[in-house]
Amino acid sequence: MLSRTRLFEKSFSAFLFDMDGTLINSIPATERVWSAWALSHGLDVAAFLPTMHGVRGIDTIRRLALPGVDAEAEAKEIERREIEDVDGIVPIAGAARFLASLPADRWGIVTSAPIALARRRLAAAGLPVPAVIVTAEDVEAGKPAPDGYLLGARRLGVEAADCVVFEDVPAGVRAGESAGASVAVIIATHTHPIETTHPTLDGYENVEVHVEADGRLSLLRAAA
C-alpha cells in the first residue's frame, strides 16, 4: 500500500487518470441529467445519485434491473443528454498545468464515459485529449473491474504496477488497486471526508512533476 509519504518518494513509468471528478468537475451537469432520468423511473433521487458516479452508465442501469427498461437504449439517451449539457464543467484546480508538464507518452485517461462524451467534456473544461484514452466502449467490464487501467497501461507500453492511478470514487479506486497500480485519491469535489488508506490530494495546485533522465515520473510538493 502506498502511503502519502511514499507517493513523493517513488518514481513511476506513467500516470493514469480518471476523468470526471479527477481532472474535471462535471458533477452539476451529470447530476442534472441523471436526476431527471431517475425521476422519470420513479427512483429516490437522493439515494440513487451516490451510486452512479465513477461507473459506466449502462452498468448503473443494468444493476437496477428495472422492469421493461432497455439498458442499452436508456444509456444511449443519457449519453445524448450529457453531451448536450456541459454547462458548468470546469477543470480541477491546477489540472491543466499539471497535464501540460507531463510527457505526452507518459500519461493517459481511463474513464467510464463513452468516447464522444469524454471528448465533449474535456473540450468544455479546456483540457487536452491524450494519445491514450480508454473509454466505456473499450472494455467488456467497467470499473470497479481493473480492465480499463490494465488496457491503459498496455497502450502506454508500461506495467500497471509501475503506474499511479488518480481517482476520486470507490469504484475507480478498487479498479486501480485490482490492476496492481499505486493509487492517489483526488478529493477536490468531495463534500464529505473519504475513508481511504491511499494518499489524498485536494487538486494539482500543490504538486509538480519531475521527469527523470530515463523518462520516469516523480511527484514533488510544489514550492510555497
mmCIF file with all atom_site columns, C-alpha atoms in Angstrom, residues 94-195:
data_model
loop_
_atom_site.group_PDB
_atom_site.id
_atom_site.type_symbol
_atom_site.label_atom_id
_atom_site.label_alt_id
_atom_site.label_comp_id
_atom_site.label_asym_id
_atom_site.label_entity_id
_atom_site.label_seq_id
_atom_site.pdbx_PDB_ins_code
_atom_site.Cartn_x
_atom_site.Cartn_y
_atom_site.Cartn_z
_atom_site.occupancy
_atom_site.B_iso_or_equiv
_atom_site.pdbx_formal_charge
_atom_site.auth_seq_id
_atom_site.auth_comp_id
_atom_site.auth_asym_id
_atom_site.auth_atom_id
_atom_site.pdbx_PDB_model_num
ATOM 1   C CA . GLY A 1 94  ? -4.210  23.005 -11.379 1.00 0.00 ? 94  GLY A CA 1
ATOM 2   C CA . ALA A 1 95  ? -5.092  20.149 -13.728 1.00 0.00 ? 95  ALA A CA 1
ATOM 3   C CA . ALA A 1 96  ? -4.252  21.975 -16.969 1.00 0.00 ? 96  ALA A CA 1
ATOM 4   C CA . ARG A 1 97  ? -0.798  22.981 -15.773 1.00 0.00 ? 97  ARG A CA 1
ATOM 5   C CA . PHE A 1 98  ? -0.133  19.552 -14.316 1.00 0.00 ? 98  PHE A CA 1
ATOM 6   C CA . LEU A 1 99  ? -1.069  17.705 -17.515 1.00 0.00 ? 99  LEU A CA 1
ATOM 7   C CA . ALA A 1 100 ? 0.967   20.124 -19.633 1.00 0.00 ? 100 ALA A CA 1
ATOM 8   C CA . SER A 1 101 ? 4.038   19.212 -17.596 1.00 0.00 ? 101 SER A CA 1
ATOM 9   C CA . LEU A 1 102 ? 3.748   15.518 -18.457 1.00 0.00 ? 102 LEU A CA 1
ATOM 10  C CA . PRO A 1 103 ? 5.441   13.934 -21.490 1.00 0.00 ? 103 PRO A CA 1
ATOM 11  C CA . ALA A 1 104 ? 2.693   13.012 -23.977 1.00 0.00 ? 104 ALA A CA 1
ATOM 12  C CA . ASP A 1 105 ? 3.676   9.338  -23.999 1.00 0.00 ? 105 ASP A CA 1
ATOM 13  C CA . ARG A 1 106 ? 3.646   9.020  -20.212 1.00 0.00 ? 106 ARG A CA 1
ATOM 14  C CA . TRP A 1 107 ? 0.012   9.659  -19.337 1.00 0.00 ? 107 TRP A CA 1
ATOM 15  C CA . GLY A 1 108 ? -3.487  8.639  -20.306 1.00 0.00 ? 108 GLY A CA 1
ATOM 16  C CA . ILE A 1 109 ? -7.124  8.800  -19.268 1.00 0.00 ? 109 ILE A CA 1
ATOM 17  C CA . VAL A 1 110 ? -9.255  5.828  -18.229 1.00 0.00 ? 110 VAL A CA 1
ATOM 18  C CA . THR A 1 111 ? -12.892 6.894  -17.950 1.00 0.00 ? 111 THR A CA 1
ATOM 19  C CA . SER A 1 112 ? -16.274 5.259  -17.624 1.00 0.00 ? 112 SER A CA 1
ATOM 20  C CA . ALA A 1 113 ? -17.659 7.807  -20.089 1.00 0.00 ? 113 ALA A CA 1
ATOM 21  C CA . PRO A 1 114 ? -18.194 6.955  -23.773 1.00 0.00 ? 114 PRO A CA 1
ATOM 22  C CA . ILE A 1 115 ? -15.637 8.497  -26.130 1.00 0.00 ? 115 ILE A CA 1
ATOM 23  C CA . ALA A 1 116 ? -17.955 11.176 -27.566 1.00 0.00 ? 116 ALA A CA 1
ATOM 24  C CA . LEU A 1 117 ? -18.888 12.377 -24.094 1.00 0.00 ? 117 LEU A CA 1
ATOM 25  C CA . ALA A 1 118 ? -15.268 12.270 -22.891 1.00 0.00 ? 118 ALA A CA 1
ATOM 26  C CA . ARG A 1 119 ? -14.122 14.451 -25.796 1.00 0.00 ? 119 ARG A CA 1
ATOM 27  C CA . ARG A 1 120 ? -17.014 16.864 -25.262 1.00 0.00 ? 120 ARG A CA 1
ATOM 28  C CA . ARG A 1 121 ? -16.348 17.292 -21.553 1.00 0.00 ? 121 ARG A CA 1
ATOM 29  C CA . LEU A 1 122 ? -12.585 17.663 -21.917 1.00 0.00 ? 122 LEU A CA 1
ATOM 30  C CA . ALA A 1 123 ? -13.151 20.341 -24.541 1.00 0.00 ? 123 ALA A CA 1
ATOM 31  C CA . ALA A 1 124 ? -15.644 22.127 -22.297 1.00 0.00 ? 124 ALA A CA 1
ATOM 32  C CA . ALA A 1 125 ? -13.067 22.134 -19.497 1.00 0.00 ? 125 ALA A CA 1
ATOM 33  C CA . GLY A 1 126 ? -10.253 23.242 -21.814 1.00 0.00 ? 126 GLY A CA 1
ATOM 34  C CA . LEU A 1 127 ? -8.183  20.103 -21.227 1.00 0.00 ? 127 LEU A CA 1
ATOM 35  C CA . PRO A 1 128 ? -6.392  18.056 -23.892 1.00 0.00 ? 128 PRO A CA 1
ATOM 36  C CA . VAL A 1 129 ? -7.410  14.632 -25.157 1.00 0.00 ? 129 VAL A CA 1
ATOM 37  C CA . PRO A 1 130 ? -4.342  12.438 -24.657 1.00 0.00 ? 130 PRO A CA 1
ATOM 38  C CA . ALA A 1 131 ? -2.984  9.980  -27.196 1.00 0.00 ? 131 ALA A CA 1
ATOM 39  C CA . VAL A 1 132 ? -4.090  7.178  -24.870 1.00 0.00 ? 132 VAL A CA 1
ATOM 40  C CA . ILE A 1 133 ? -7.681  7.339  -23.700 1.00 0.00 ? 133 ILE A CA 1
ATOM 41  C CA . VAL A 1 134 ? -9.669  4.282  -22.608 1.00 0.00 ? 134 VAL A CA 1
ATOM 42  C CA . THR A 1 135 ? -13.438 4.782  -22.609 1.00 0.00 ? 135 THR A CA 1
ATOM 43  C CA . ALA A 1 136 ? -16.609 2.827  -21.911 1.00 0.00 ? 136 ALA A CA 1
ATOM 44  C CA . GLU A 1 137 ? -16.574 1.218  -25.352 1.00 0.00 ? 137 GLU A CA 1
ATOM 45  C CA . ASP A 1 138 ? -13.079 -0.222 -24.925 1.00 0.00 ? 138 ASP A CA 1
ATOM 46  C CA . VAL A 1 139 ? -13.725 -2.740 -22.155 1.00 0.00 ? 139 VAL A CA 1
ATOM 47  C CA . GLU A 1 140 ? -16.144 -5.579 -21.516 1.00 0.00 ? 140 GLU A CA 1
ATOM 48  C CA . ALA A 1 141 ? -16.118 -4.930 -17.771 1.00 0.00 ? 141 ALA A CA 1
ATOM 49  C CA . GLY A 1 142 ? -16.149 -1.390 -16.439 1.00 0.00 ? 142 GLY A CA 1
ATOM 50  C CA . LYS A 1 143 ? -14.918 -0.104 -13.086 1.00 0.00 ? 143 LYS A CA 1
ATOM 51  C CA . PRO A 1 144 ? -14.517 -1.484 -10.422 1.00 0.00 ? 144 PRO A CA 1
ATOM 52  C CA . ALA A 1 145 ? -13.020 -4.147 -12.707 1.00 0.00 ? 145 ALA A CA 1
ATOM 53  C CA . PRO A 1 146 ? -9.352  -3.400 -13.496 1.00 0.00 ? 146 PRO A CA 1
ATOM 54  C CA . ASP A 1 147 ? -9.727  -3.867 -17.262 1.00 0.00 ? 147 ASP A CA 1
ATOM 55  C CA . GLY A 1 148 ? -9.566  -0.176 -18.164 1.00 0.00 ? 148 GLY A CA 1
ATOM 56  C CA . TYR A 1 149 ? -6.418  0.540  -16.207 1.00 0.00 ? 149 TYR A CA 1
ATOM 57  C CA . LEU A 1 150 ? -4.722  -2.604 -17.450 1.00 0.00 ? 150 LEU A CA 1
ATOM 58  C CA . LEU A 1 151 ? -5.550  -1.581 -21.021 1.00 0.00 ? 151 LEU A CA 1
ATOM 59  C CA . GLY A 1 152 ? -4.412  1.985  -20.463 1.00 0.00 ? 152 GLY A CA 1
ATOM 60  C CA . ALA A 1 153 ? -1.053  0.832  -19.140 1.00 0.00 ? 153 ALA A CA 1
ATOM 61  C CA . ARG A 1 154 ? -0.666  -1.616 -22.016 1.00 0.00 ? 154 ARG A CA 1
ATOM 62  C CA . ARG A 1 155 ? -1.360  1.102  -24.573 1.00 0.00 ? 155 ARG A CA 1
ATOM 63  C CA . LEU A 1 156 ? 1.328   3.231  -22.942 1.00 0.00 ? 156 LEU A CA 1
ATOM 64  C CA . GLY A 1 157 ? 3.719   0.288  -23.114 1.00 0.00 ? 157 GLY A CA 1
ATOM 65  C CA . VAL A 1 158 ? 4.185   0.018  -19.354 1.00 0.00 ? 158 VAL A CA 1
ATOM 66  C CA . GLU A 1 159 ? 3.105   -2.221 -16.494 1.00 0.00 ? 159 GLU A CA 1
ATOM 67  C CA . ALA A 1 160 ? 0.097   -1.118 -14.467 1.00 0.00 ? 160 ALA A CA 1
ATOM 68  C CA . ALA A 1 161 ? 2.068   -1.922 -11.311 1.00 0.00 ? 161 ALA A CA 1
ATOM 69  C CA . ASP A 1 162 ? 4.514   0.835  -12.296 1.00 0.00 ? 162 ASP A CA 1
ATOM 70  C CA . CYS A 1 163 ? 1.802   3.488  -12.666 1.00 0.00 ? 163 CYS A CA 1
ATOM 71  C CA . VAL A 1 164 ? -0.039  5.889  -10.403 1.00 0.00 ? 164 VAL A CA 1
ATOM 72  C CA . VAL A 1 165 ? -3.797  5.848  -10.881 1.00 0.00 ? 165 VAL A CA 1
ATOM 73  C CA . PHE A 1 166 ? -5.513  9.130  -9.962  1.00 0.00 ? 166 PHE A CA 1
ATOM 74  C CA . GLU A 1 167 ? -9.115  8.504  -8.909  1.00 0.00 ? 167 GLU A CA 1
ATOM 75  C CA . ASP A 1 168 ? -11.888 10.089 -6.896  1.00 0.00 ? 168 ASP A CA 1
ATOM 76  C CA . VAL A 1 169 ? -14.549 7.438  -6.146  1.00 0.00 ? 169 VAL A CA 1
ATOM 77  C CA . PRO A 1 170 ? -14.505 3.954  -4.584  1.00 0.00 ? 170 PRO A CA 1
ATOM 78  C CA . ALA A 1 171 ? -15.270 2.082  -7.829  1.00 0.00 ? 171 ALA A CA 1
ATOM 79  C CA . GLY A 1 172 ? -12.270 3.677  -9.527  1.00 0.00 ? 172 GLY A CA 1
ATOM 80  C CA . VAL A 1 173 ? -10.019 3.187  -6.521  1.00 0.00 ? 173 VAL A CA 1
ATOM 81  C CA . ARG A 1 174 ? -10.885 -0.522 -6.489  1.00 0.00 ? 174 ARG A CA 1
ATOM 82  C CA . ALA A 1 175 ? -10.158 -0.707 -10.219 1.00 0.00 ? 175 ALA A CA 1
ATOM 83  C CA . GLY A 1 176 ? -6.725  0.807  -9.699  1.00 0.00 ? 176 GLY A CA 1
ATOM 84  C CA . GLU A 1 177 ? -6.000  -1.486 -6.777  1.00 0.00 ? 177 GLU A CA 1
ATOM 85  C CA . SER A 1 178 ? -7.067  -4.558 -8.730  1.00 0.00 ? 178 SER A CA 1
ATOM 86  C CA . ALA A 1 179 ? -4.817  -3.516 -11.617 1.00 0.00 ? 179 ALA A CA 1
ATOM 87  C CA . GLY A 1 180 ? -1.900  -3.524 -9.191  1.00 0.00 ? 180 GLY A CA 1
ATOM 88  C CA . ALA A 1 181 ? -1.231  0.199  -9.557  1.00 0.00 ? 181 ALA A CA 1
ATOM 89  C CA . SER A 1 182 ? -0.438  2.745  -6.883  1.00 0.00 ? 182 SER A CA 1
ATOM 90  C CA . VAL A 1 183 ? -3.463  4.966  -6.210  1.00 0.00 ? 183 VAL A CA 1
ATOM 91  C CA . ALA A 1 184 ? -3.813  8.626  -5.319  1.00 0.00 ? 184 ALA A CA 1
ATOM 92  C CA . VAL A 1 185 ? -7.285  9.912  -4.421  1.00 0.00 ? 185 VAL A CA 1
ATOM 93  C CA . ILE A 1 186 ? -8.323  13.355 -5.674  1.00 0.00 ? 186 ILE A CA 1
ATOM 94  C CA . ILE A 1 187 ? -10.708 14.894 -3.143  1.00 0.00 ? 187 ILE A CA 1
ATOM 95  C CA . ALA A 1 188 ? -11.339 18.255 -4.832  1.00 0.00 ? 188 ALA A CA 1
ATOM 96  C CA . THR A 1 189 ? -15.033 17.553 -5.422  1.00 0.00 ? 189 THR A CA 1
ATOM 97  C CA . HIS A 1 190 ? -15.731 15.684 -2.189  1.00 0.00 ? 190 HIS A CA 1
ATOM 98  C CA . THR A 1 191 ? -18.240 17.262 0.150   1.00 0.00 ? 191 THR A CA 1
ATOM 99  C CA . HIS A 1 192 ? -17.625 14.655 2.862   1.00 0.00 ? 192 HIS A CA 1
ATOM 100 C CA . PRO A 1 193 ? -14.377 13.082 4.067   1.00 0.00 ? 193 PRO A CA 1
ATOM 101 C CA . ILE A 1 194 ? -13.455 9.852  2.294   1.00 0.00 ? 194 ILE A CA 1
ATOM 102 C CA . GLU A 1 195 ? -12.193 6.866  4.211   1.00 0.00 ? 195 GLU A CA 1
#
